[in-house]
mmCIF file of C-alpha atoms and ligand atoms in Angstrom:
data_model
loop_
_atom_site.group_PDB
_atom_site.id
_atom_site.type_symbol
_atom_site.label_atom_id
_atom_site.label_comp_id
_atom_site.label_asym_id
_atom_site.label_seq_id
_atom_site.Cartn_x
_atom_site.Cartn_y
_atom_site.Cartn_z
ATOM 1 C CA MET A 1 -9.057 45.965 9.259
ATOM 2 C CA LEU A 2 -10.779 42.596 8.806
ATOM 3 C CA ASN A 3 -13.763 43.739 10.839
ATOM 4 C CA ALA A 4 -16.576 41.535 9.543
ATOM 5 C CA LEU A 5 -14.368 38.512 10.195
ATOM 6 C CA TRP A 6 -14.481 39.175 13.916
ATOM 7 C CA THR A 7 -18.236 39.366 14.305
ATOM 8 C CA PRO A 8 -19.957 36.425 16.022
ATOM 9 C CA THR A 9 -22.264 34.040 14.187
ATOM 10 C CA THR A 10 -23.975 30.674 14.496
ATOM 11 C CA VAL A 11 -23.371 27.585 12.381
ATOM 12 C CA GLY A 12 -26.112 25.021 12.689
ATOM 13 C CA GLY A 13 -26.718 25.042 16.422
ATOM 14 C CA ILE A 14 -23.205 26.154 17.330
ATOM 15 C CA PRO A 15 -22.538 29.757 18.405
ATOM 16 C CA LEU A 16 -19.146 30.961 17.160
ATOM 17 C CA PRO A 17 -17.242 33.982 18.522
ATOM 18 C CA HIS A 18 -15.951 35.030 15.053
ATOM 19 C CA ARG A 19 -15.644 33.702 11.480
ATOM 20 C CA LEU A 20 -12.120 32.382 10.955
ATOM 21 C CA VAL A 21 -12.261 28.594 10.587
ATOM 22 C CA MET A 22 -9.370 26.117 10.602
ATOM 23 C CA ALA A 23 -9.584 24.127 7.342
ATOM 24 C CA PRO A 24 -9.291 20.312 7.382
ATOM 25 C CA MET A 25 -5.688 19.129 7.083
ATOM 26 C CA THR A 26 -4.362 15.586 6.938
ATOM 27 C CA ARG A 27 -1.238 15.335 9.112
ATOM 28 C CA ASP A 28 -0.553 11.554 9.214
ATOM 29 C CA ARG A 29 0.318 11.463 12.896
ATOM 30 C CA SER A 30 -2.216 9.018 14.343
ATOM 31 C CA THR A 31 -1.297 5.448 15.338
ATOM 32 C CA PRO A 32 -1.055 2.689 12.697
ATOM 33 C CA GLU A 33 -4.496 1.581 13.979
ATOM 34 C CA GLY A 34 -5.943 5.007 13.136
ATOM 35 C CA VAL A 35 -6.245 6.098 16.759
ATOM 36 C CA PRO A 36 -5.722 9.800 17.606
ATOM 37 C CA THR A 37 -3.112 10.400 20.314
ATOM 38 C CA GLU A 38 -2.337 12.880 23.137
ATOM 39 C CA LEU A 39 -0.067 14.681 20.656
ATOM 40 C CA ASN A 40 -2.964 15.096 18.228
ATOM 41 C CA ALA A 41 -5.071 16.444 21.129
ATOM 42 C CA GLU A 42 -2.363 18.980 21.981
ATOM 43 C CA TYR A 43 -2.123 20.134 18.327
ATOM 44 C CA TYR A 44 -5.844 20.776 18.035
ATOM 45 C CA ALA A 45 -6.149 22.337 21.512
ATOM 46 C CA GLN A 46 -3.378 24.803 20.598
ATOM 47 C CA ARG A 47 -5.632 25.990 17.757
ATOM 48 C CA ALA A 48 -8.857 26.240 19.814
ATOM 49 C CA SER A 49 -9.218 30.002 19.316
ATOM 50 C CA HIS A 50 -10.290 29.425 15.712
ATOM 51 C CA ALA A 51 -14.042 29.898 15.382
ATOM 52 C CA LEU A 52 -14.357 26.243 14.424
ATOM 53 C CA ILE A 53 -11.799 23.490 13.877
ATOM 54 C CA ILE A 54 -12.495 21.121 10.996
ATOM 55 C CA THR A 55 -10.288 18.099 11.580
ATOM 56 C CA GLU A 56 -8.111 16.223 9.168
ATOM 57 C CA GLY A 57 -9.869 13.734 6.884
ATOM 58 C CA THR A 58 -10.935 10.715 8.935
ATOM 59 C CA GLN A 59 -11.895 7.351 7.455
ATOM 60 C CA PRO A 60 -15.452 6.152 8.146
ATOM 61 C CA SER A 61 -14.420 2.531 7.463
ATOM 62 C CA ALA A 62 -11.333 0.403 6.828
ATOM 63 C CA ASP A 63 -12.055 0.661 3.084
ATOM 64 C CA GLY A 64 -12.062 4.439 3.421
ATOM 65 C CA GLN A 65 -8.378 4.713 4.348
ATOM 66 C CA GLY A 66 -5.990 5.899 1.645
ATOM 67 C CA TYR A 67 -2.998 7.373 3.421
ATOM 68 C CA LEU A 68 -0.662 6.140 6.134
ATOM 69 C CA LEU A 69 -1.363 7.024 9.773
ATOM 70 C CA THR A 70 -4.657 8.828 9.168
ATOM 71 C CA PRO A 71 -7.254 8.554 11.933
ATOM 72 C CA GLY A 72 -10.437 6.516 11.679
ATOM 73 C CA ILE A 73 -13.798 6.845 13.389
ATOM 74 C CA HIS A 74 -15.215 3.346 13.036
ATOM 75 C CA ASN A 75 -14.194 1.445 16.187
ATOM 76 C CA ASP A 76 -14.122 1.935 19.960
ATOM 77 C CA GLU A 77 -10.373 2.634 20.215
ATOM 78 C CA GLN A 78 -10.683 5.378 17.621
ATOM 79 C CA ILE A 79 -13.687 6.880 19.424
ATOM 80 C CA ALA A 80 -11.678 6.894 22.676
ATOM 81 C CA GLY A 81 -8.758 8.564 20.877
ATOM 82 C CA TRP A 82 -11.001 11.239 19.401
ATOM 83 C CA ARG A 83 -12.530 11.793 22.858
ATOM 84 C CA LYS A 84 -9.095 12.968 24.058
ATOM 85 C CA VAL A 85 -8.999 15.442 21.169
ATOM 86 C CA THR A 86 -12.515 16.828 21.598
ATOM 87 C CA ASP A 87 -12.109 17.106 25.383
ATOM 88 C CA ALA A 88 -8.840 19.023 24.958
ATOM 89 C CA VAL A 89 -10.351 21.411 22.393
ATOM 90 C CA HIS A 90 -13.454 22.003 24.493
ATOM 91 C CA ALA A 91 -11.364 22.548 27.640
ATOM 92 C CA ALA A 92 -9.440 25.202 25.697
ATOM 93 C CA GLY A 93 -12.732 26.886 24.755
ATOM 94 C CA GLY A 94 -12.963 25.649 21.148
ATOM 95 C CA ARG A 95 -15.382 23.819 18.853
ATOM 96 C CA ILE A 96 -14.517 20.896 16.578
ATOM 97 C CA VAL A 97 -16.151 18.925 13.765
ATOM 98 C CA ILE A 98 -14.647 15.727 12.362
ATOM 99 C CA GLN A 99 -14.198 15.535 8.594
ATOM 100 C CA LEU A 100 -15.387 12.174 7.223
ATOM 101 C CA MET A 101 -13.091 11.295 4.317
ATOM 102 C CA HIS A 102 -13.438 8.073 2.333
ATOM 103 C CA THR A 103 -10.557 8.214 -0.142
ATOM 104 C CA GLY A 104 -12.057 5.707 -2.608
ATOM 105 C CA ARG A 105 -9.560 4.975 -5.394
ATOM 106 C CA ILE A 106 -6.926 7.377 -3.968
ATOM 107 C CA SER A 107 -5.406 4.603 -1.914
ATOM 108 C CA HIS A 108 -3.085 1.641 -1.866
ATOM 109 C CA PRO A 109 -3.699 -1.790 -0.267
ATOM 110 C CA ASP A 110 -0.491 -1.365 1.791
ATOM 111 C CA ASN A 111 -2.027 1.656 3.546
ATOM 112 C CA THR A 112 -5.224 -0.061 4.707
ATOM 113 C CA PRO A 113 -5.714 -2.270 7.775
ATOM 114 C CA HIS A 114 -7.011 -5.166 5.660
ATOM 115 C CA GLY A 115 -4.704 -4.868 2.631
ATOM 116 C CA ARG A 116 -7.584 -5.000 0.143
ATOM 117 C CA ARG A 117 -7.831 -3.379 -3.274
ATOM 118 C CA PRO A 118 -9.283 0.162 -3.095
ATOM 119 C CA VAL A 119 -12.959 0.634 -3.969
ATOM 120 C CA ALA A 120 -14.461 3.304 -6.236
ATOM 121 C CA PRO A 121 -17.544 4.059 -8.342
ATOM 122 C CA SER A 122 -15.798 2.497 -11.377
ATOM 123 C CA ALA A 123 -12.673 0.463 -12.024
ATOM 124 C CA ILE A 124 -10.641 3.382 -13.386
ATOM 125 C CA ARG A 125 -7.074 3.712 -12.212
ATOM 126 C CA PRO A 126 -5.965 7.134 -10.985
ATOM 127 C CA GLN A 127 -2.763 8.585 -12.378
ATOM 128 C CA GLY A 128 -0.081 9.025 -9.799
ATOM 129 C CA ALA A 129 1.725 7.423 -6.927
ATOM 130 C CA MET A 130 0.725 6.904 -3.317
ATOM 131 C CA PHE A 131 3.218 7.168 -0.473
ATOM 132 C CA THR A 132 3.403 3.849 1.412
ATOM 133 C CA ALA A 133 5.653 2.411 4.139
ATOM 134 C CA SER A 134 7.964 1.081 1.421
ATOM 135 C CA GLY A 135 8.016 4.370 -0.511
ATOM 136 C CA PRO A 136 5.879 5.743 -3.362
ATOM 137 C CA GLN A 137 3.934 3.115 -5.342
ATOM 138 C CA GLU A 138 1.555 3.436 -8.281
ATOM 139 C CA MET A 139 -2.075 3.400 -7.233
ATOM 140 C CA PRO A 140 -3.763 0.224 -8.485
ATOM 141 C CA THR A 141 -6.962 -0.035 -10.487
ATOM 142 C CA PRO A 142 -9.776 0.077 -7.931
ATOM 143 C CA ARG A 143 -12.665 -2.370 -7.700
ATOM 144 C CA ALA A 144 -16.084 -0.947 -8.607
ATOM 145 C CA LEU A 145 -18.555 -1.057 -5.710
ATOM 146 C CA SER A 146 -21.692 -3.112 -6.375
ATOM 147 C CA THR A 147 -25.002 -1.282 -6.034
ATOM 148 C CA GLN A 148 -25.538 -3.046 -2.718
ATOM 149 C CA GLU A 149 -22.089 -2.026 -1.516
ATOM 150 C CA VAL A 150 -22.838 1.607 -2.333
ATOM 151 C CA ALA A 151 -25.777 1.437 0.092
ATOM 152 C CA ALA A 152 -23.485 -0.210 2.669
ATOM 153 C CA THR A 153 -20.986 2.627 2.208
ATOM 154 C CA VAL A 154 -23.727 5.186 2.868
ATOM 155 C CA ASP A 155 -24.340 3.276 6.116
ATOM 156 C CA ASP A 156 -20.637 3.459 6.953
ATOM 157 C CA PHE A 157 -20.888 7.259 6.815
ATOM 158 C CA ARG A 158 -24.002 7.131 9.006
ATOM 159 C CA ARG A 159 -22.270 4.993 11.637
ATOM 160 C CA ALA A 160 -19.120 7.090 11.521
ATOM 161 C CA ALA A 161 -21.173 10.246 12.129
ATOM 162 C CA ALA A 162 -22.779 8.629 15.170
ATOM 163 C CA ALA A 163 -19.311 7.596 16.357
ATOM 164 C CA ALA A 164 -18.027 11.159 15.928
ATOM 165 C CA ILE A 165 -20.804 12.455 18.162
ATOM 166 C CA ALA A 166 -20.103 9.645 20.653
ATOM 167 C CA ALA A 167 -16.492 10.869 20.636
ATOM 168 C CA GLY A 168 -17.640 14.347 21.673
ATOM 169 C CA ALA A 169 -17.408 16.134 18.319
ATOM 170 C CA ASP A 170 -19.712 19.106 17.712
ATOM 171 C CA GLY A 171 -20.577 17.743 14.278
ATOM 172 C CA VAL A 172 -19.125 16.247 11.115
ATOM 173 C CA GLU A 173 -18.117 17.508 7.693
ATOM 174 C CA ILE A 174 -18.705 15.149 4.761
ATOM 175 C CA HIS A 175 -15.725 15.358 2.410
ATOM 176 C CA ALA A 176 -17.216 15.576 -1.085
ATOM 177 C CA ALA A 177 -14.205 17.454 -2.481
ATOM 178 C CA ASN A 178 -10.668 17.017 -3.792
ATOM 179 C CA GLY A 179 -11.116 13.800 -5.754
ATOM 180 C CA TYR A 180 -12.039 11.394 -2.949
ATOM 181 C CA LEU A 181 -14.900 8.895 -2.990
ATOM 182 C CA VAL A 182 -17.899 11.250 -2.944
ATOM 183 C CA HIS A 183 -16.258 13.464 -5.591
ATOM 184 C CA GLN A 184 -15.457 10.321 -7.620
ATOM 185 C CA PHE A 185 -19.213 9.678 -7.816
ATOM 186 C CA LEU A 186 -19.879 13.290 -8.902
ATOM 187 C CA SER A 187 -17.359 13.420 -11.733
ATOM 188 C CA ALA A 188 -18.065 11.636 -15.030
ATOM 189 C CA ASN A 189 -14.391 10.781 -15.604
ATOM 190 C CA THR A 190 -14.365 8.616 -12.454
ATOM 191 C CA ASN A 191 -17.982 7.440 -12.528
ATOM 192 C CA GLN A 192 -18.992 5.336 -15.525
ATOM 193 C CA ARG A 193 -21.587 3.292 -13.681
ATOM 194 C CA THR A 194 -24.735 2.128 -15.398
ATOM 195 C CA ASP A 195 -26.860 1.713 -12.250
ATOM 196 C CA ARG A 196 -28.765 4.482 -10.468
ATOM 197 C CA TYR A 197 -25.491 5.991 -9.163
ATOM 198 C CA GLY A 198 -23.982 6.747 -12.577
ATOM 199 C CA GLY A 199 -24.654 8.207 -15.998
ATOM 200 C CA SER A 200 -27.063 11.128 -15.742
ATOM 201 C CA LEU A 201 -26.282 14.102 -13.566
ATOM 202 C CA ASP A 202 -29.105 13.183 -11.178
ATOM 203 C CA ASN A 203 -27.579 9.741 -10.798
ATOM 204 C CA ARG A 204 -24.066 11.051 -10.195
ATOM 205 C CA ILE A 205 -25.198 13.344 -7.360
ATOM 206 C CA ARG A 206 -27.255 10.557 -5.738
ATOM 207 C CA PHE A 207 -24.462 9.133 -3.572
ATOM 208 C CA ALA A 208 -23.548 12.561 -2.125
ATOM 209 C CA VAL A 209 -27.189 13.292 -1.361
ATOM 210 C CA GLU A 210 -27.788 9.871 0.203
ATOM 211 C CA VAL A 211 -24.692 10.236 2.413
ATOM 212 C CA ALA A 212 -25.759 13.719 3.519
ATOM 213 C CA ALA A 213 -29.328 12.567 4.201
ATOM 214 C CA ALA A 214 -28.142 9.548 6.198
ATOM 215 C CA VAL A 215 -25.706 11.585 8.289
ATOM 216 C CA ALA A 216 -28.262 14.353 8.893
ATOM 217 C CA ASP A 217 -30.856 11.763 9.878
ATOM 218 C CA GLU A 218 -28.402 10.166 12.293
ATOM 219 C CA ILE A 219 -26.927 13.195 14.100
ATOM 220 C CA GLY A 220 -29.137 16.112 13.016
ATOM 221 C CA ALA A 221 -28.823 18.379 9.999
ATOM 222 C CA ASP A 222 -27.679 21.164 12.319
ATOM 223 C CA ARG A 223 -24.513 19.171 13.047
ATOM 224 C CA THR A 224 -23.823 18.168 9.436
ATOM 225 C CA GLY A 225 -21.632 20.082 6.989
ATOM 226 C CA LEU A 226 -20.411 19.160 3.515
ATOM 227 C CA ARG A 227 -17.342 20.204 1.515
ATOM 228 C CA ILE A 228 -17.164 20.512 -2.276
ATOM 229 C CA SER A 229 -14.447 21.683 -4.691
ATOM 230 C CA PRO A 230 -16.091 22.507 -8.042
ATOM 231 C CA GLY A 231 -13.607 22.293 -10.894
ATOM 232 C CA ASN A 232 -10.672 21.134 -8.763
ATOM 233 C CA PRO A 233 -8.634 18.666 -10.860
ATOM 234 C CA TYR A 234 -6.748 17.328 -7.824
ATOM 235 C CA ASN A 235 -6.460 13.528 -7.679
ATOM 236 C CA ASP A 236 -7.055 13.070 -11.390
ATOM 237 C CA ILE A 237 -10.553 14.548 -11.530
ATOM 238 C CA ALA A 238 -11.671 16.037 -14.862
ATOM 239 C CA GLU A 239 -15.063 17.737 -14.534
ATOM 240 C CA SER A 240 -16.771 18.976 -17.667
ATOM 241 C CA ASP A 241 -20.170 20.010 -16.322
ATOM 242 C CA THR A 242 -19.546 21.960 -13.102
ATOM 243 C CA ALA A 243 -21.988 24.718 -14.124
ATOM 244 C CA GLU A 244 -24.843 22.187 -14.171
ATOM 245 C CA LEU A 245 -23.647 19.606 -11.672
ATOM 246 C CA TYR A 246 -23.023 21.750 -8.602
ATOM 247 C CA PRO A 247 -26.240 23.788 -8.798
ATOM 248 C CA ALA A 248 -28.128 20.475 -9.172
ATOM 249 C CA LEU A 249 -26.292 19.064 -6.160
ATOM 250 C CA LEU A 250 -27.096 22.120 -4.038
ATOM 251 C CA ARG A 251 -30.753 22.058 -5.076
ATOM 252 C CA ALA A 252 -30.950 18.425 -4.003
ATOM 253 C CA LEU A 253 -29.158 19.088 -0.703
ATOM 254 C CA SER A 254 -31.069 22.266 0.186
ATOM 255 C CA PRO A 255 -34.186 20.594 1.642
ATOM 256 C CA LEU A 256 -31.997 18.764 4.160
ATOM 257 C CA GLY A 257 -31.172 22.022 5.968
ATOM 258 C CA LEU A 258 -27.521 21.157 6.562
ATOM 259 C CA ALA A 259 -25.539 23.341 8.970
ATOM 260 C CA TYR A 260 -23.120 24.512 6.311
ATOM 261 C CA LEU A 261 -21.569 24.141 2.893
ATOM 262 C CA HIS A 262 -17.773 24.473 2.692
ATOM 263 C CA ILE A 263 -16.378 25.389 -0.720
ATOM 264 C CA PHE A 264 -12.767 24.897 -1.743
ATOM 265 C CA HIS A 265 -12.694 27.593 -4.406
ATOM 266 C CA ALA A 266 -10.840 26.537 -7.545
ATOM 267 C CA GLY A 267 -11.387 29.832 -9.355
ATOM 268 C CA ASP A 268 -14.769 29.992 -11.143
ATOM 269 C CA GLU A 269 -16.214 33.229 -9.715
ATOM 270 C CA ASP A 270 -19.486 33.000 -11.678
ATOM 271 C CA LEU A 271 -20.157 29.525 -10.351
ATOM 272 C CA LEU A 272 -19.281 30.643 -6.825
ATOM 273 C CA GLY A 273 -21.858 33.427 -7.107
ATOM 274 C CA THR A 274 -24.483 30.979 -8.371
ATOM 275 C CA LEU A 275 -23.790 28.548 -5.546
ATOM 276 C CA ARG A 276 -23.863 31.321 -2.944
ATOM 277 C CA ALA A 277 -27.274 32.432 -4.194
ATOM 278 C CA LEU A 278 -28.624 28.873 -4.223
ATOM 279 C CA TRP A 279 -27.404 27.728 -0.825
ATOM 280 C CA PRO A 280 -29.926 28.365 1.958
ATOM 281 C CA THR A 281 -27.674 28.152 5.040
ATOM 282 C CA THR A 282 -24.117 29.033 6.052
ATOM 283 C CA LEU A 283 -21.325 29.151 3.459
ATOM 284 C CA ILE A 284 -17.703 28.650 4.519
ATOM 285 C CA LEU A 285 -15.267 29.644 1.770
ATOM 286 C CA ASN A 286 -11.699 28.439 1.309
ATOM 287 C CA ARG A 287 -10.076 30.789 -1.171
ATOM 288 C CA ALA A 288 -7.008 28.599 -1.408
ATOM 289 C CA GLY A 289 -3.591 30.189 -1.479
ATOM 290 C CA THR A 290 -4.724 33.811 -1.111
ATOM 291 C CA ASP A 291 -3.823 36.111 1.769
ATOM 292 C CA ILE A 292 -6.156 36.508 4.676
ATOM 293 C CA ALA A 293 -7.050 40.115 3.949
ATOM 294 C CA ALA A 294 -8.431 38.971 0.561
ATOM 295 C CA ARG A 295 -10.421 36.214 2.239
ATOM 296 C CA ALA A 296 -11.823 38.587 4.848
ATOM 297 C CA LYS A 297 -13.234 40.722 2.028
ATOM 298 C CA ASP A 298 -15.494 37.804 1.089
ATOM 299 C CA VAL A 299 -17.167 38.193 4.472
ATOM 300 C CA ASP A 300 -17.310 41.991 4.118
ATOM 301 C CA HIS A 301 -18.941 41.649 0.682
ATOM 302 C CA GLY A 302 -21.299 38.842 1.664
ATOM 303 C CA THR A 303 -19.726 36.301 -0.695
ATOM 304 C CA ALA A 304 -19.191 34.030 2.301
ATOM 305 C CA ASP A 305 -20.373 33.816 5.899
ATOM 306 C CA LEU A 306 -17.105 32.389 7.194
ATOM 307 C CA VAL A 307 -13.674 31.746 5.731
ATOM 308 C CA SER A 308 -11.399 28.794 6.327
ATOM 309 C CA VAL A 309 -7.625 28.835 6.411
ATOM 310 C CA GLY A 310 -5.339 25.833 5.994
ATOM 311 C CA ALA A 311 -1.570 26.172 5.925
ATOM 312 C CA LEU A 312 -1.434 29.379 7.986
ATOM 313 C CA ALA A 313 -3.522 27.786 10.741
ATOM 314 C CA LEU A 314 -1.180 24.819 10.689
ATOM 315 C CA ALA A 315 1.812 27.131 11.183
ATOM 316 C CA ASN A 316 0.220 29.602 13.607
ATOM 317 C CA PRO A 317 -1.541 28.086 16.612
ATOM 318 C CA ASP A 318 -2.476 31.641 17.627
ATOM 319 C CA LEU A 319 -3.443 32.779 14.115
ATOM 320 C CA VAL A 320 -6.541 34.534 15.429
ATOM 321 C CA GLU A 321 -4.653 36.541 18.037
ATOM 322 C CA ARG A 322 -1.880 37.391 15.559
ATOM 323 C CA LEU A 323 -4.319 38.693 12.947
ATOM 324 C CA ARG A 324 -6.249 40.683 15.494
ATOM 325 C CA SER A 325 -3.090 42.413 16.651
ATOM 326 C CA ASP A 326 -1.412 42.668 13.229
ATOM 327 C CA ALA A 327 1.476 40.510 14.455
ATOM 328 C CA PRO A 328 3.755 38.763 11.934
ATOM 329 C CA LEU A 329 2.928 35.171 10.940
ATOM 330 C CA ASN A 330 5.045 32.003 11.069
ATOM 331 C CA THR A 331 5.747 30.442 7.654
ATOM 332 C CA PRO A 332 4.401 26.905 7.072
ATOM 333 C CA ASP A 333 7.070 24.254 6.438
ATOM 334 C CA PRO A 334 5.809 21.768 3.789
ATOM 335 C CA ALA A 335 8.544 19.267 4.730
ATOM 336 C CA THR A 336 6.697 18.514 7.984
ATOM 337 C CA PHE A 337 3.099 18.634 6.692
ATOM 338 C CA TYR A 338 2.659 14.865 6.443
ATOM 339 C CA GLY A 339 3.941 12.484 9.105
ATOM 340 C CA GLY A 340 6.558 12.815 11.814
ATOM 341 C CA GLY A 341 6.225 13.951 15.403
ATOM 342 C CA VAL A 342 6.342 17.218 17.267
ATOM 343 C CA ALA A 343 8.488 19.062 14.700
ATOM 344 C CA GLY A 344 6.298 21.171 12.427
ATOM 345 C CA TYR A 345 3.241 20.027 14.378
ATOM 346 C CA THR A 346 3.024 21.255 17.951
ATOM 347 C CA ASP A 347 6.252 23.278 18.034
ATOM 348 C CA TYR A 348 5.221 26.295 15.941
ATOM 349 C CA PRO A 349 5.693 29.179 18.394
ATOM 350 C CA THR A 350 2.996 31.535 19.573
ATOM 351 C CA TYR A 351 3.753 35.226 19.174
ATOM 352 C CA THR A 352 5.624 37.016 21.894
ATOM 353 C CA VAL A 353 6.544 40.673 21.691
HETATM 354 C C1 LIG B 401 -1.121 19.542 4.883
HETATM 355 C C2 LIG B 401 -2.484 19.666 4.249
HETATM 356 C C3 LIG B 401 -3.398 18.649 4.383
HETATM 357 C C4 LIG B 401 -4.694 18.765 3.845
HETATM 358 N N1 LIG B 401 -5.618 17.777 4.069
HETATM 359 C C5 LIG B 401 -6.919 17.993 3.736
HETATM 360 C C6 LIG B 401 -7.933 17.092 4.184
HETATM 361 O O1 LIG B 401 -7.679 16.110 4.908
HETATM 362 N N2 LIG B 401 -9.203 17.350 3.803
HETATM 363 C C7 LIG B 401 -9.535 18.437 3.023
HETATM 364 O O2 LIG B 401 -10.709 18.622 2.712
HETATM 365 N N3 LIG B 401 -8.585 19.302 2.607
HETATM 366 C C8 LIG B 401 -7.305 19.130 2.971
HETATM 367 N N4 LIG B 401 -6.361 20.066 2.625
HETATM 368 C C9 LIG B 401 -6.762 21.275 1.887
HETATM 369 C C10 LIG B 401 -7.017 22.440 2.873
HETATM 370 O O3 LIG B 401 -8.181 22.211 3.639
HETATM 371 C C11 LIG B 401 -7.172 23.780 2.129
HETATM 372 O O4 LIG B 401 -8.274 23.714 1.274
HETATM 373 C C12 LIG B 401 -5.915 24.144 1.314
HETATM 374 O O5 LIG B 401 -4.762 24.048 2.133
HETATM 375 C C13 LIG B 401 -5.993 25.553 0.725
HETATM 376 O O6 LIG B 401 -6.191 26.505 1.741
HETATM 377 P P1 LIG B 401 -5.000 27.397 2.341
HETATM 378 O O7 LIG B 401 -4.450 28.218 1.205
HETATM 379 O O8 LIG B 401 -5.615 28.223 3.405
HETATM 380 O O9 LIG B 401 -3.962 26.442 2.898
HETATM 381 C C14 LIG B 401 -5.052 19.935 3.121
HETATM 382 C C15 LIG B 401 -4.093 20.950 2.958
HETATM 383 C C16 LIG B 401 -2.834 20.842 3.524
HETATM 384 C C17 LIG B 401 -1.868 21.987 3.392
#
């Protein structure tokens, strides 16, 4: 069972022993300064037998922070913190890429180091509340970035990618999914700009392509991945043109020769097939919420090259060994997903007979 999943492959320049990837998961357990800790290093090292670890979303700048206690990768203390994590994962035989997540309008001033109003493509307030130190609060209307500031934000991603490599990461994943800043540029309901970053489809994909080009130029395309989530309404996204937008995005990204594309699959099988056919390099698929046997079939059938797993990797440090030996799996506990300490983080047991 699950045979194709266990065959080796290469992503970008990185040889991988099999094809089961740990999906990026925010855990809100860094320091208030966004510095990863020894505990974070232990958590990731426990999961080093995954083919590749994609870390939790990590802010490329102070403006990029949306949630409490998320890590950053834009100053020396954060680089030193990440170095502990990458060293621990490498010592345990693993490979790790840092996900660069700028949350854009999905933020609250209380959660950022500078207390400023969140920034976004346009000044459109997201529905919903954000958890802050004083409890849930409505997210405010963000401030629209000026055209010049958009270019500066592209540079923030470039610098953060360089910092990730300086911290010992094997690469970075640009988070262009799930309603955060890059996705906010893609979607017309969050991007009503009238400059070259808004309006037409070519303009709306421009920011994503510029970020990818800058990061690839800085650290090498073979160390650069990008995550999308076509049709995912999470974080108040309402896309009406996925069938045109995502193929256009992939056509524009293709010449860059990125290491991989990571798709959070929201259900449109036709679009998934189109994107698979268009994409020239590795495809990692996250078929959210389905069992692993179903995901493994995507590798068997050639729908994906690798599959990523979120909650079950969180709850099973030895997920790979358990699947290979048909052992039972621990159940993820949502109460400890976000914030806290050891409980529900590093204390999920490995399997013993
Ligand atoms: C606790 C938690 C935190 C998450 N944080 C992120 C994140 O930081 N970046 C991201 O791209 N996706 C994030 N996700 C989404 C996962 O990467 C994944 O797509 C989702 O959990 C569905 O896959 P699964 O059914 O295997 O869990 C998160 C999911 C969970 C459960």
